[in-house]
CSV table of C-alpha atoms and ligand atoms in Angstrom, one decimal:
chain,number,residue,atom,x,y,z
A,1,UNK,CA,-3.8,-20.9,64.9
A,2,UNK,CA,-6.9,-19.8,63.1
A,3,UNK,CA,-10.2,-20.4,65.0
A,4,UNK,CA,-13.1,-21.6,62.9
A,5,UNK,CA,-16.3,-19.6,63.2
A,6,UNK,CA,-19.3,-21.7,62.3
A,7,UNK,CA,-22.1,-19.4,61.2
A,8,UNK,CA,-24.9,-19.4,58.7
A,9,UNK,CA,-24.4,-17.4,55.5
A,10,UNK,CA,-27.3,-15.3,56.6
A,11,UNK,CA,-25.7,-14.3,59.9
A,12,UNK,CA,-25.4,-10.5,59.7
A,13,UNK,CA,-22.6,-10.3,62.5
A,14,UNK,CA,-19.4,-8.7,61.6
A,15,UNK,CA,-16.0,-9.7,62.9
A,16,UNK,CA,-12.7,-7.7,63.1
A,17,UNK,CA,-9.9,-10.0,61.8
A,18,UNK,CA,-6.4,-8.8,62.7
A,19,UNK,CA,-3.0,-10.3,61.9
A,20,UNK,CA,0.5,-9.2,63.0
A,21,UNK,CA,3.7,-11.1,62.4
A,22,UNK,CA,7.2,-10.6,63.7
A,23,UNK,CA,10.6,-12.2,63.1
A,24,UNK,CA,12.8,-12.6,66.2
A,25,UNK,CA,11.0,-9.8,68.0
A,26,UNK,CA,11.0,-7.3,65.0
A,27,UNK,CA,7.7,-6.3,63.5
A,28,UNK,CA,7.4,-7.8,60.0
A,29,UNK,CA,3.9,-7.2,58.7
A,30,UNK,CA,0.3,-6.7,59.8
A,31,UNK,CA,-3.1,-6.5,58.1
A,32,UNK,CA,-6.7,-6.4,59.1
A,33,UNK,CA,-10.3,-6.7,57.8
A,34,UNK,CA,-13.9,-6.3,59.0
A,35,UNK,CA,-15.9,-9.1,57.4
A,36,UNK,CA,-19.2,-10.9,57.8
A,37,UNK,CA,-19.1,-13.9,60.1
A,38,UNK,CA,-19.4,-16.4,57.2
A,39,UNK,CA,-16.1,-15.1,55.7
A,40,UNK,CA,-14.1,-14.6,59.0
A,41,UNK,CA,-12.3,-18.0,59.0
A,42,UNK,CA,-11.3,-17.8,55.4
A,43,UNK,CA,-10.1,-14.2,55.7
A,44,UNK,CA,-8.1,-15.2,58.9
A,45,UNK,CA,-6.5,-18.0,56.9
A,46,UNK,CA,-5.6,-15.7,54.0
A,47,UNK,CA,-4.0,-13.1,56.4
A,48,UNK,CA,-2.0,-15.8,58.1
A,49,UNK,CA,-0.8,-17.1,54.8
A,50,UNK,CA,0.2,-13.5,53.8
A,51,UNK,CA,2.3,-13.4,57.0
A,52,UNK,CA,4.0,-16.7,56.2
A,53,UNK,CA,4.9,-15.6,52.7
A,54,UNK,CA,6.0,-12.1,53.8
A,55,UNK,CA,9.2,-10.9,51.9
A,56,UNK,CA,11.1,-10.0,55.1
A,57,UNK,CA,10.5,-13.4,56.6
A,58,UNK,CA,10.5,-16.0,57.9
A,59,UNK,CA,8.0,-15.0,60.5
A,60,UNK,CA,8.8,-16.5,63.8
A,61,UNK,CA,5.5,-15.4,65.5
A,62,UNK,CA,2.1,-14.8,63.8
A,63,UNK,CA,-0.9,-13.6,65.8
A,64,UNK,CA,-4.3,-13.7,64.2
A,65,UNK,CA,-7.4,-12.6,66.2
A,66,UNK,CA,-11.1,-12.6,65.5
A,67,UNK,CA,-13.4,-10.3,67.4
A,68,UNK,CA,-17.1,-9.8,67.2
A,69,UNK,CA,-18.2,-6.2,66.5
A,70,UNK,CA,-21.1,-4.9,68.4
A,71,UNK,CA,-23.4,-3.5,65.7
A,72,UNK,CA,-24.5,-0.7,68.0
A,73,UNK,CA,-21.0,0.6,68.1
A,74,UNK,CA,-20.1,0.3,64.4
A,75,UNK,CA,-19.6,3.6,62.4
A,76,UNK,CA,-20.4,3.7,58.7
A,77,UNK,CA,-18.5,6.4,56.7
A,78,UNK,CA,-17.5,7.6,53.3
A,79,UNK,CA,-13.9,7.5,52.1
A,80,UNK,CA,-11.9,10.7,51.5
A,81,UNK,CA,-11.5,12.1,48.0
A,82,UNK,CA,-8.1,11.2,46.3
A,83,UNK,CA,-5.8,13.6,44.5
A,84,UNK,CA,-2.2,13.0,43.3
A,85,UNK,CA,0.6,15.6,43.1
A,86,UNK,CA,3.5,14.6,40.8
A,87,UNK,CA,6.9,15.8,41.9
A,88,UNK,CA,10.2,15.5,40.2
A,89,UNK,CA,12.3,14.6,43.3
A,90,UNK,CA,11.7,13.4,46.9
A,91,UNK,CA,13.1,16.8,48.1
A,92,UNK,CA,10.3,18.6,46.1
A,93,UNK,CA,7.9,16.0,47.5
A,94,UNK,CA,8.9,16.9,51.1
A,95,UNK,CA,8.4,20.6,50.4
A,96,UNK,CA,5.0,19.8,48.9
A,97,UNK,CA,4.1,17.8,52.0
A,98,UNK,CA,5.1,20.7,54.3
A,99,UNK,CA,3.0,23.0,52.2
A,100,UNK,CA,-0.1,20.8,52.3
A,101,UNK,CA,0.3,20.5,56.0
A,102,UNK,CA,0.4,24.2,56.4
A,103,UNK,CA,-2.7,24.5,54.2
A,104,UNK,CA,-4.4,22.1,56.6
A,105,UNK,CA,-3.6,24.4,59.6
A,106,UNK,CA,-0.3,23.0,60.8
A,107,UNK,CA,2.4,25.7,61.5
A,108,UNK,CA,5.3,25.6,59.1
A,109,UNK,CA,7.9,24.8,61.7
A,110,UNK,CA,5.8,21.9,63.1
A,111,UNK,CA,5.2,20.6,59.6
A,112,UNK,CA,9.0,20.6,58.8
A,113,UNK,CA,9.9,19.1,62.1
A,114,UNK,CA,7.5,16.2,61.5
A,115,UNK,CA,8.8,15.6,58.0
A,116,UNK,CA,12.4,15.6,59.4
A,117,UNK,CA,11.4,13.2,62.1
A,118,UNK,CA,10.0,10.6,59.6
A,119,UNK,CA,13.1,11.2,57.4
A,120,UNK,CA,15.5,10.4,60.2
A,121,UNK,CA,13.5,7.5,61.8
A,122,UNK,CA,11.0,8.7,64.4
A,123,UNK,CA,11.6,5.8,66.9
A,124,UNK,CA,14.3,5.6,69.6
A,125,UNK,CA,17.8,5.4,68.0
A,126,UNK,CA,16.4,6.5,64.6
A,127,UNK,CA,14.4,3.3,64.1
A,128,UNK,CA,11.1,3.1,62.4
A,129,UNK,CA,8.1,3.2,64.8
A,130,UNK,CA,5.6,0.4,64.8
A,131,UNK,CA,2.7,2.8,64.9
A,132,UNK,CA,2.2,6.6,64.3
A,133,UNK,CA,3.5,9.6,66.1
A,134,UNK,CA,0.9,11.9,67.6
A,135,UNK,CA,1.9,15.5,67.4
A,136,UNK,CA,0.2,18.6,68.9
A,137,UNK,CA,-0.6,20.6,65.8
A,138,UNK,CA,-0.1,23.9,67.6
A,139,UNK,CA,3.2,23.3,69.4
A,140,UNK,CA,4.9,20.3,67.7
A,141,UNK,CA,5.1,18.4,71.0
A,142,UNK,CA,5.0,14.6,70.7
A,143,UNK,CA,2.2,13.1,72.7
A,144,UNK,CA,2.4,9.3,72.2
A,145,UNK,CA,3.2,7.5,75.4
A,146,UNK,CA,5.5,4.9,73.8
A,147,UNK,CA,7.8,6.4,71.1
A,148,UNK,CA,8.7,3.0,69.8
A,149,UNK,CA,5.2,1.7,69.4
A,150,UNK,CA,3.3,5.0,68.8
A,151,UNK,CA,-0.4,4.6,68.2
A,152,UNK,CA,-1.9,2.1,65.6
A,153,UNK,CA,-5.1,2.9,63.9
A,154,UNK,CA,-7.1,-0.3,63.8
A,155,UNK,CA,-10.5,-1.8,63.2
A,156,UNK,CA,-11.5,-0.3,59.8
A,157,UNK,CA,-12.4,-1.7,56.4
A,158,UNK,CA,-14.5,-1.4,53.3
A,159,UNK,CA,-18.0,-3.0,53.2
A,160,UNK,CA,-18.3,-6.2,51.2
A,161,UNK,CA,-20.2,-4.2,48.5
A,162,UNK,CA,-17.7,-1.3,48.3
A,163,UNK,CA,-14.5,-3.4,48.1
A,164,UNK,CA,-14.8,-4.9,44.6
A,165,UNK,CA,-16.2,-1.6,43.2
A,166,UNK,CA,-13.4,0.5,44.7
A,167,UNK,CA,-10.7,-2.0,43.5
A,168,UNK,CA,-12.0,-1.6,40.0
A,169,UNK,CA,-12.1,2.2,40.2
A,170,UNK,CA,-8.6,2.4,41.7
A,171,UNK,CA,-7.3,0.0,39.0
A,172,UNK,CA,-8.9,2.1,36.3
A,173,UNK,CA,-7.2,5.2,37.8
A,174,UNK,CA,-3.8,3.5,37.8
A,175,UNK,CA,-3.9,3.0,41.5
A,176,UNK,CA,-4.1,-0.8,41.7
A,177,UNK,CA,-1.2,-1.2,44.2
A,178,UNK,CA,-2.7,-2.7,47.4
A,179,UNK,CA,-0.8,-0.1,49.5
A,180,UNK,CA,-3.1,2.6,48.1
A,181,UNK,CA,-6.3,1.0,49.2
A,182,UNK,CA,-5.0,0.0,52.6
A,183,UNK,CA,-3.6,3.5,53.3
A,184,UNK,CA,-6.7,5.2,52.0
A,185,UNK,CA,-8.9,3.2,54.4
A,186,UNK,CA,-6.6,3.9,57.3
A,187,UNK,CA,-6.5,7.7,56.4
A,188,UNK,CA,-10.3,7.6,56.1
A,189,UNK,CA,-10.6,6.5,59.7
A,190,UNK,CA,-7.9,8.8,61.0
A,191,UNK,CA,-9.5,11.9,59.4
A,192,UNK,CA,-12.7,11.2,61.4
A,193,UNK,CA,-10.9,11.2,64.7
A,194,UNK,CA,-11.8,13.8,67.2
A,195,UNK,CA,-9.5,16.8,66.9
A,196,UNK,CA,-7.6,15.4,63.9
A,197,UNK,CA,-6.0,18.2,61.8
A,198,UNK,CA,-4.0,16.2,59.3
A,199,UNK,CA,-2.0,13.0,58.7
A,200,UNK,CA,1.4,12.7,57.0
A,201,UNK,CA,2.6,9.3,55.8
A,202,UNK,CA,5.2,7.6,53.7
A,203,UNK,CA,6.0,3.9,53.6
A,204,UNK,CA,8.9,2.1,55.3
A,205,UNK,CA,9.0,-0.2,52.3
A,206,UNK,CA,12.3,0.6,50.6
A,207,UNK,CA,10.7,0.0,47.2
A,208,UNK,CA,7.7,2.3,47.7
A,209,UNK,CA,8.3,6.1,47.9
A,210,UNK,CA,4.8,7.6,47.3
A,211,UNK,CA,3.2,9.0,50.4
A,212,UNK,CA,0.4,11.4,51.3
A,213,UNK,CA,-0.9,14.2,53.3
A,214,UNK,CA,-4.5,13.8,54.3
A,215,UNK,CA,-6.8,16.4,56.0
A,216,UNK,CA,-10.5,16.5,56.6
A,217,UNK,CA,-11.2,19.3,54.0
A,218,UNK,CA,-8.8,18.3,51.1
A,219,UNK,CA,-9.0,14.5,51.6
A,220,UNK,CA,-6.2,12.0,50.7
A,221,UNK,CA,-3.5,13.9,48.8
A,222,UNK,CA,-0.9,11.6,47.3
A,223,UNK,CA,2.7,12.9,46.6
A,224,UNK,CA,4.6,10.7,44.1
A,225,UNK,CA,8.0,10.8,45.9
A,226,UNK,CA,8.7,11.5,49.5
A,227,UNK,CA,11.9,9.6,50.0
A,228,UNK,CA,14.8,8.2,48.0
A,229,UNK,CA,14.5,4.7,46.5
A,230,UNK,CA,15.9,2.1,48.8
A,231,UNK,CA,15.3,4.2,52.0
A,232,UNK,CA,13.8,1.9,54.7
A,233,UNK,CA,12.6,4.9,56.9
A,234,UNK,CA,9.0,5.9,56.9
A,235,UNK,CA,5.9,6.1,59.1
A,236,UNK,CA,2.9,8.2,60.0
A,237,UNK,CA,2.3,11.4,61.9
A,238,UNK,CA,-1.2,12.4,63.2
A,239,UNK,CA,-1.4,16.1,63.9
A,240,UNK,CA,-4.1,16.8,66.5
A,241,UNK,CA,-5.8,19.8,68.0
A,242,UNK,CA,-5.5,19.1,71.7
A,243,UNK,CA,-8.3,21.6,72.5
A,244,UNK,CA,-10.8,19.5,70.6
A,245,UNK,CA,-10.2,16.1,72.2
A,246,UNK,CA,-8.4,14.5,75.0
A,247,UNK,CA,-5.5,12.2,74.2
A,248,UNK,CA,-7.3,9.3,75.8
A,249,UNK,CA,-10.4,9.8,73.7
A,250,UNK,CA,-8.3,10.1,70.5
A,251,UNK,CA,-6.3,6.9,71.1
A,252,UNK,CA,-9.4,5.0,72.1
A,253,UNK,CA,-11.1,6.1,68.8
A,254,UNK,CA,-8.0,5.3,66.7
A,255,UNK,CA,-7.4,1.9,68.2
A,256,UNK,CA,-10.9,0.6,69.2
A,257,UNK,CA,-13.7,2.2,67.2
A,258,UNK,CA,-14.8,0.0,64.4
A,259,UNK,CA,-15.4,2.0,61.1
A,260,UNK,CA,-16.8,0.5,57.9
A,261,UNK,CA,-16.6,2.5,54.7
A,262,UNK,CA,-19.6,2.0,52.4
A,263,UNK,CA,-19.1,4.9,50.0
A,264,UNK,CA,-16.1,6.0,47.9
A,265,UNK,CA,-14.8,9.6,47.4
A,266,UNK,CA,-13.9,11.2,44.1
A,267,UNK,CA,-10.6,10.5,42.3
A,268,UNK,CA,-8.9,13.4,40.5
A,269,UNK,CA,-6.4,12.9,37.7
A,270,UNK,CA,-2.8,13.5,38.7
A,271,UNK,CA,-1.4,17.0,38.5
A,272,UNK,CA,2.1,18.4,38.6
A,273,UNK,CA,2.9,20.0,41.9
A,274,UNK,CA,3.4,23.7,41.6
A,275,UNK,CA,5.1,25.3,44.6
A,276,UNK,CA,3.2,28.4,45.7
A,277,UNK,CA,4.8,31.2,47.9
A,278,UNK,CA,3.2,30.3,51.2
B,1,LIG,C1,-0.3,5.9,48.0
B,1,LIG,O1,0.4,5.4,47.1
B,1,LIG,O2,-1.4,6.3,48.0
B,1,LIG,C2,0.5,6.0,49.4
B,1,LIG,C3,0.5,4.8,50.1
B,1,LIG,C4,1.2,4.9,51.4
B,1,LIG,C5,1.6,3.5,52.0
B,1,LIG,C6,2.0,3.6,53.4
B,1,LIG,C7,2.4,2.2,53.9
B,1,LIG,O3,2.8,1.4,53.1
B,1,LIG,O4,2.4,2.1,55.1
């Protein structure tokens, strides 16, 4: 059920609107926004409708929540720069991902182990996790307390001014797929986390094989194939420097800190991935 928020169009309050849907206990879809009070009810209705029309449905449970954001705790930020590496095969893509992770400061064995974990299904019994793995970037140790749930980055969005502008810019760069924008916003928040070294991600959507490696220096680096078509396995790995931040502080930031992006990064044209001897 979607609560109606009555507010004046001049009300400057922001709300976090979050939706998650499941089918017979299995996670189906989720989405979230941070929007002005005046738009909160409409956005909640749109996210609920998205859950009801989700391809893997029917949804048997849909949760939609609206939460006021304390303006004193809101962070404003700039999105990472975007680059795209074109690869010929998903195997080449996985080598590129390992290489980019090494450039970000992840030891090669830790990078390869994480790529293999996503490839094989990182959850118990080889299932896809609901959230991300957290990996100690120095040792490869997995740190998330629940290996089925992992950690979910939440409470981030584009400002009302930036959203239409970025949608136009992404479309002009051939990046109109909504997954790009959603993943970019999530990576933008993750990269600002205390102690974050890098993120690796590819989708669990069998029809979407592009993924990315993001790190604070190089930004959001897309790789055009990271898995075979039709593969349902995917997910996210957050590589962290445990000397820089406690796990509690990191998870609290990822799950609770509201971040609103009000500036875009640069978008570079796609380039062919050239493997270097590293
Ligand atoms: C991209 O095309 O930029 C990569 C998007 C990754 C999507 C991940 C997901 O669907 O969860």
